[in-house]
Amino acid sequence: FVRGRAVYTESFGFSHMGGSAQLEAHVCAGALDLAAARWPYHRVIVRTDCAPVVRSRMPSSDSFRVAVHEVRERCRRGWRVVRYVSRKANPAHELAREGLKSLSKQPMLAAA
């Protein structure tokens, strides 16, 4: 979210063990890493539909920290963490991707 508006949304398909808290942690860990790389000077918040929780960049619980660590390790080793669902299943997918591309091409502004 930037200034209260979602700048990018995407649907994911997951293979995971565990309940909604674990799924939510994996979604957020991946999304926070992507967002931190694309918008390094912004406070990043990720909201998911799989658990009624909003996460910021700093993990606040041990289980979430473990999930973040696991996702980052998988990324470092080149392992897939998520797979996208079919674009046909999400008509907004391409529109969201194009919006993100145009946003990422804008010059970065340092936080005031």
PDB file of N, CA and C in Angstrom, residues 1 7-9 26-46 56-57 68 71-72 75-76 82 100 104:
ATOM      1  N   PHE A   1       0.840  -1.183   0.000  1.00  0.00           N
ATOM      2  CA  PHE A   1       0.000   0.000   0.000  1.00  0.00           C
ATOM      3  C   PHE A   1       0.884   1.246   0.000  1.00  0.00           C
ATOM      4  N   VAL A   7      -1.055  -0.773  -4.376  1.00  0.00           N
ATOM      5  CA  VAL A   7      -0.399  -0.490  -5.649  1.00  0.00           C
ATOM      6  C   VAL A   7      -0.235  -1.751  -6.483  1.00  0.00           C
ATOM      7  N   TYR A   8      -0.390  -2.907  -5.867  1.00  0.00           N
ATOM      8  CA  TYR A   8      -0.199  -4.148  -6.614  1.00  0.00           C
ATOM      9  C   TYR A   8      -0.940  -5.259  -5.903  1.00  0.00           C
ATOM     10  N   THR A   9      -1.728  -6.012  -6.639  1.00  0.00           N
ATOM     11  CA  THR A   9      -2.390  -7.182  -6.066  1.00  0.00           C
ATOM     12  C   THR A   9      -2.167  -8.353  -7.000  1.00  0.00           C
ATOM     13  N   HIS A  26       3.869 -17.180   4.939  1.00  0.00           N
ATOM     14  CA  HIS A  26       4.603 -17.401   3.700  1.00  0.00           C
ATOM     15  C   HIS A  26       4.250 -16.362   2.644  1.00  0.00           C
ATOM     16  N   VAL A  27       2.971 -16.032   2.543  1.00  0.00           N
ATOM     17  CA  VAL A  27       2.555 -14.993   1.595  1.00  0.00           C
ATOM     18  C   VAL A  27       3.253 -13.684   1.929  1.00  0.00           C
ATOM     19  N   CYS A  28       3.192 -13.317   3.205  1.00  0.00           N
ATOM     20  CA  CYS A  28       3.752 -12.026   3.616  1.00  0.00           C
ATOM     21  C   CYS A  28       5.265 -11.980   3.465  1.00  0.00           C
ATOM     22  N   ALA A  29       5.938 -13.080   3.810  1.00  0.00           N
ATOM     23  CA  ALA A  29       7.396 -13.094   3.714  1.00  0.00           C
ATOM     24  C   ALA A  29       7.846 -12.845   2.282  1.00  0.00           C
ATOM     25  N   GLY A  30       7.241 -13.549   1.346  1.00  0.00           N
ATOM     26  CA  GLY A  30       7.595 -13.346  -0.050  1.00  0.00           C
ATOM     27  C   GLY A  30       7.241 -11.954  -0.534  1.00  0.00           C
ATOM     28  N   ALA A  31       6.049 -11.493  -0.173  1.00  0.00           N
ATOM     29  CA  ALA A  31       5.591 -10.180  -0.629  1.00  0.00           C
ATOM     30  C   ALA A  31       6.424  -9.055  -0.034  1.00  0.00           C
ATOM     31  N   LEU A  32       6.808  -9.186   1.234  1.00  0.00           N
ATOM     32  CA  LEU A  32       7.613  -8.142   1.867  1.00  0.00           C
ATOM     33  C   LEU A  32       8.993  -8.046   1.234  1.00  0.00           C
ATOM     34  N   ASP A  33       9.577  -9.195   0.904  1.00  0.00           N
ATOM     35  CA  ASP A  33      10.880  -9.169   0.245  1.00  0.00           C
ATOM     36  C   ASP A  33      10.795  -8.491  -1.121  1.00  0.00           C
ATOM     37  N   LEU A  34       9.761  -8.837  -1.889  1.00  0.00           N
ATOM     38  CA  LEU A  34       9.586  -8.200  -3.200  1.00  0.00           C
ATOM     39  C   LEU A  34       9.374  -6.698  -3.061  1.00  0.00           C
ATOM     40  N   ALA A  35       8.508  -6.326  -2.131  1.00  0.00           N
ATOM     41  CA  ALA A  35       8.185  -4.910  -1.955  1.00  0.00           C
ATOM     42  C   ALA A  35       9.383  -4.119  -1.446  1.00  0.00           C
ATOM     43  N   ALA A  36      10.155  -4.707  -0.537  1.00  0.00           N
ATOM     44  CA  ALA A  36      11.321  -4.009   0.000  1.00  0.00           C
ATOM     45  C   ALA A  36      12.347  -3.745  -1.099  1.00  0.00           C
ATOM     46  N   ALA A  37      12.460  -4.670  -2.048  1.00  0.00           N
ATOM     47  CA  ALA A  37      13.400  -4.484  -3.151  1.00  0.00           C
ATOM     48  C   ALA A  37      12.902  -3.414  -4.125  1.00  0.00           C
ATOM     49  N   ARG A  38      11.588  -3.370  -4.344  1.00  0.00           N
ATOM     50  CA  ARG A  38      11.044  -2.433  -5.332  1.00  0.00           C
ATOM     51  C   ARG A  38      10.845  -1.034  -4.777  1.00  0.00           C
ATOM     52  N   TRP A  39      10.499  -0.950  -3.492  1.00  0.00           N
ATOM     53  CA  TRP A  39      10.227   0.355  -2.878  1.00  0.00           C
ATOM     54  C   TRP A  39      11.038   0.494  -1.590  1.00  0.00           C
ATOM     55  N   PRO A  40      12.369   0.610  -1.686  1.00  0.00           N
ATOM     56  CA  PRO A  40      13.213   0.582  -0.482  1.00  0.00           C
ATOM     57  C   PRO A  40      13.004   1.755   0.460  1.00  0.00           C
ATOM     58  N   TYR A  41      12.440   2.843   0.001  1.00  0.00           N
ATOM     59  CA  TYR A  41      12.288   4.021   0.859  1.00  0.00           C
ATOM     60  C   TYR A  41      10.877   4.171   1.415  1.00  0.00           C
ATOM     61  N   HIS A  42      10.037   3.172   1.189  1.00  0.00           N
ATOM     62  CA  HIS A  42       8.664   3.242   1.682  1.00  0.00           C
ATOM     63  C   HIS A  42       8.445   2.230   2.795  1.00  0.00           C
ATOM     64  N   ARG A  43       7.583   2.588   3.736  1.00  0.00           N
ATOM     65  CA  ARG A  43       7.118   1.615   4.718  1.00  0.00           C
ATOM     66  C   ARG A  43       6.163   0.687   3.976  1.00  0.00           C
ATOM     67  N   VAL A  44       6.390  -0.606   4.102  1.00  0.00           N
ATOM     68  CA  VAL A  44       5.620  -1.574   3.329  1.00  0.00           C
ATOM     69  C   VAL A  44       4.677  -2.336   4.241  1.00  0.00           C
ATOM     70  N   ILE A  45       3.423  -2.433   3.844  1.00  0.00           N
ATOM     71  CA  ILE A  45       2.443  -3.231   4.583  1.00  0.00           C
ATOM     72  C   ILE A  45       1.800  -4.200   3.606  1.00  0.00           C
ATOM     73  N   VAL A  46       1.693  -5.444   4.019  1.00  0.00           N
ATOM     74  CA  VAL A  46       1.076  -6.470   3.190  1.00  0.00           C
ATOM     75  C   VAL A  46      -0.160  -6.984   3.906  1.00  0.00           C
ATOM     76  N   SER A  56       3.825  -5.763   8.898  1.00  0.00           N
ATOM     77  CA  SER A  56       4.769  -4.766   8.401  1.00  0.00           C
ATOM     78  C   SER A  56       6.113  -5.451   8.216  1.00  0.00           C
ATOM     79  N   ARG A  57       7.126  -4.701   7.841  1.00  0.00           N
ATOM     80  CA  ARG A  57       8.399  -5.312   7.459  1.00  0.00           C
ATOM     81  C   ARG A  57       9.085  -6.040   8.616  1.00  0.00           C
ATOM     82  N   VAL A  68       9.482 -16.381   7.662  1.00  0.00           N
ATOM     83  CA  VAL A  68      10.218 -15.402   6.854  1.00  0.00           C
ATOM     84  C   VAL A  68      11.608 -15.942   6.533  1.00  0.00           C
ATOM     85  N   VAL A  71      11.418 -18.735   3.892  1.00  0.00           N
ATOM     86  CA  VAL A  71      11.154 -18.224   2.549  1.00  0.00           C
ATOM     87  C   VAL A  71      12.404 -17.565   1.976  1.00  0.00           C
ATOM     88  N   ARG A  72      13.104 -16.780   2.787  1.00  0.00           N
ATOM     89  CA  ARG A  72      14.319 -16.103   2.297  1.00  0.00           C
ATOM     90  C   ARG A  72      15.407 -17.109   1.943  1.00  0.00           C
ATOM     91  N   CYS A  75      14.560 -18.618  -1.359  1.00  0.00           N
ATOM     92  CA  CYS A  75      14.854 -17.664  -2.441  1.00  0.00           C
ATOM     93  C   CYS A  75      16.345 -17.644  -2.744  1.00  0.00           C
ATOM     94  N   ARG A  76      17.176 -17.635  -1.700  1.00  0.00           N
ATOM     95  CA  ARG A  76      18.633 -17.593  -1.890  1.00  0.00           C
ATOM     96  C   ARG A  76      19.117 -18.819  -2.657  1.00  0.00           C
ATOM     97  N   VAL A  82       6.502 -19.803  -4.360  1.00  0.00           N
ATOM     98  CA  VAL A  82       5.099 -19.731  -4.771  1.00  0.00           C
ATOM     99  C   VAL A  82       5.020 -20.031  -6.259  1.00  0.00           C
ATOM    100  N   LEU A 100       2.365  -2.433 -11.952  1.00  0.00           N
ATOM    101  CA  LEU A 100       3.588  -2.524 -11.159  1.00  0.00           C
ATOM    102  C   LEU A 100       4.798  -2.143 -12.003  1.00  0.00           C
ATOM    103  N   SER A 104       7.306   0.853 -11.089  1.00  0.00           N
ATOM    104  CA  SER A 104       8.713   0.606 -10.782  1.00  0.00           C
ATOM    105  C   SER A 104       9.645   1.399 -11.691  1.00  0.00           C
TER     106      SER A 104
END
